[in-house]
mmCIF file of C-alpha atoms in Angstrom:
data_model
loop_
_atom_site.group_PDB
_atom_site.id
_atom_site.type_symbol
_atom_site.label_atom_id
_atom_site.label_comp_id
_atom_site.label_asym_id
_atom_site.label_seq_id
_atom_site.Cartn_x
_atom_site.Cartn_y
_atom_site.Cartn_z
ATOM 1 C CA UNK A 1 13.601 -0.332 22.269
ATOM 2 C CA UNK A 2 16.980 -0.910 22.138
ATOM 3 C CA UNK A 3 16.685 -4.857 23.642
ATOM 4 C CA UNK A 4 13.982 -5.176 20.519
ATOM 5 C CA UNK A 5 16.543 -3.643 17.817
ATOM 6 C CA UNK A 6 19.283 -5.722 18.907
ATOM 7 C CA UNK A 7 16.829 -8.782 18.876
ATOM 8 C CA UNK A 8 16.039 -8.009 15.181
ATOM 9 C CA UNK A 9 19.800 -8.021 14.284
ATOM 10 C CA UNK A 10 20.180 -4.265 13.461
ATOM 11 C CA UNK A 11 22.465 -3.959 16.291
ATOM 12 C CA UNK A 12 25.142 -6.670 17.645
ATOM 13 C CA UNK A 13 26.128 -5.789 20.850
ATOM 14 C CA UNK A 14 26.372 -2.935 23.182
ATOM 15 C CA UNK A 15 30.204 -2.275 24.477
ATOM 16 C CA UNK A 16 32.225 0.073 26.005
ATOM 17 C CA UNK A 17 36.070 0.930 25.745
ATOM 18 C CA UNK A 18 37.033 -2.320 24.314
ATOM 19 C CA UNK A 19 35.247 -1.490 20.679
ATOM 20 C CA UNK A 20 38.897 -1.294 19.083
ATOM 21 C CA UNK A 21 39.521 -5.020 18.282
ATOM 22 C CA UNK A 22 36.048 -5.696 16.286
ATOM 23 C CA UNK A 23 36.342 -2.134 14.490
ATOM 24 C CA UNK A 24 39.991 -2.879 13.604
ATOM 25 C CA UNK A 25 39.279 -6.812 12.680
ATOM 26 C CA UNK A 26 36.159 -5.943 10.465
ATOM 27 C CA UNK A 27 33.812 -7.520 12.587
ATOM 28 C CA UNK A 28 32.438 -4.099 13.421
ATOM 29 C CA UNK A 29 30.755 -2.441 10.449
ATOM 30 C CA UNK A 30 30.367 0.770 11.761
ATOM 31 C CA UNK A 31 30.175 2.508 15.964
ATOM 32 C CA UNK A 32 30.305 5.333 17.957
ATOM 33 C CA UNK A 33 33.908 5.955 18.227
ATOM 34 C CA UNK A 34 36.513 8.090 19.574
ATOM 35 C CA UNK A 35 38.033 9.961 16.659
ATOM 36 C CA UNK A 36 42.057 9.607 18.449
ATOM 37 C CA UNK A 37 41.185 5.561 19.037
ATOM 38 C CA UNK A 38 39.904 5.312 14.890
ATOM 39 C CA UNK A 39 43.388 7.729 14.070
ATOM 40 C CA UNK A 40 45.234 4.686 15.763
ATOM 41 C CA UNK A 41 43.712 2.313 14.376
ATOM 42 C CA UNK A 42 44.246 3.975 10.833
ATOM 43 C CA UNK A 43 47.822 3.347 11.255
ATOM 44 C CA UNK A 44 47.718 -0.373 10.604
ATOM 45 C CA UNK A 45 43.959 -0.386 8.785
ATOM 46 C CA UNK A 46 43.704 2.163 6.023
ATOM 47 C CA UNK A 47 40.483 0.885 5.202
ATOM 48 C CA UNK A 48 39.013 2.470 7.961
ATOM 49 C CA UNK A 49 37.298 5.666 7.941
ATOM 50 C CA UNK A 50 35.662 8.112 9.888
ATOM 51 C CA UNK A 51 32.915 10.336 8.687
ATOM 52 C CA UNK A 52 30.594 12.938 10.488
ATOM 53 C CA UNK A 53 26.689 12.871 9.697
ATOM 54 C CA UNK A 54 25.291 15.563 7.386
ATOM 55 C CA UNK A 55 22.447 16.415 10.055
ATOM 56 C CA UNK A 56 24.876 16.623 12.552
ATOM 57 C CA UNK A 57 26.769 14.858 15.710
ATOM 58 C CA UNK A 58 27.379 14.979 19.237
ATOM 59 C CA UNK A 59 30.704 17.283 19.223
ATOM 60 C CA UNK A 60 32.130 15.666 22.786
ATOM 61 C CA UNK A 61 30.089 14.185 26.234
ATOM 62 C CA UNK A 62 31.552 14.522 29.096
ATOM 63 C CA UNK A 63 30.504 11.974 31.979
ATOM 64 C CA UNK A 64 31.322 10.976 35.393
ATOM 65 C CA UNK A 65 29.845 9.019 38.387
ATOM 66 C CA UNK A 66 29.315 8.809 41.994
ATOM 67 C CA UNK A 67 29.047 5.904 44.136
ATOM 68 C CA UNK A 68 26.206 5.748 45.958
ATOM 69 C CA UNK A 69 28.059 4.853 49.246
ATOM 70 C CA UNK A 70 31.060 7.250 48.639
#
């Protein structure tokens, strides 16, 4: 589903910590962000903003992983 959506052009590109640059150079219209990374980038972009969902959000995801040969 998500190959098909970004195949349509609703989504550009999956990423993972290097989101920053597009968000801060406008090529990134909107993303799942860490709220201290969009405070940072705030600093030299005050165009940027940060807004929570009326219906709600995911309020933190924790996440780790374990080789399979450790």
């Amino acid at each position: 589903e998500l190959s098909k959506a970004k195949d349509s052009g609703q989504i550009k590109g999956f990423t993972g910590n290097d989101y920053t640059k597009p968000l801060a150079s406008g090529d990134t219209a909107a993303c799942f962000a860490w709220t201290g990374d969009v405070v940072q980038l705030r600093a030299d972009n005050p165009n940027l903003g940060y807004a929570l969902p009326q219906t709600g959000c995911t309020l933190w995801s924790d996440n780790f992983v374990i080789p399979a040969l450790a």
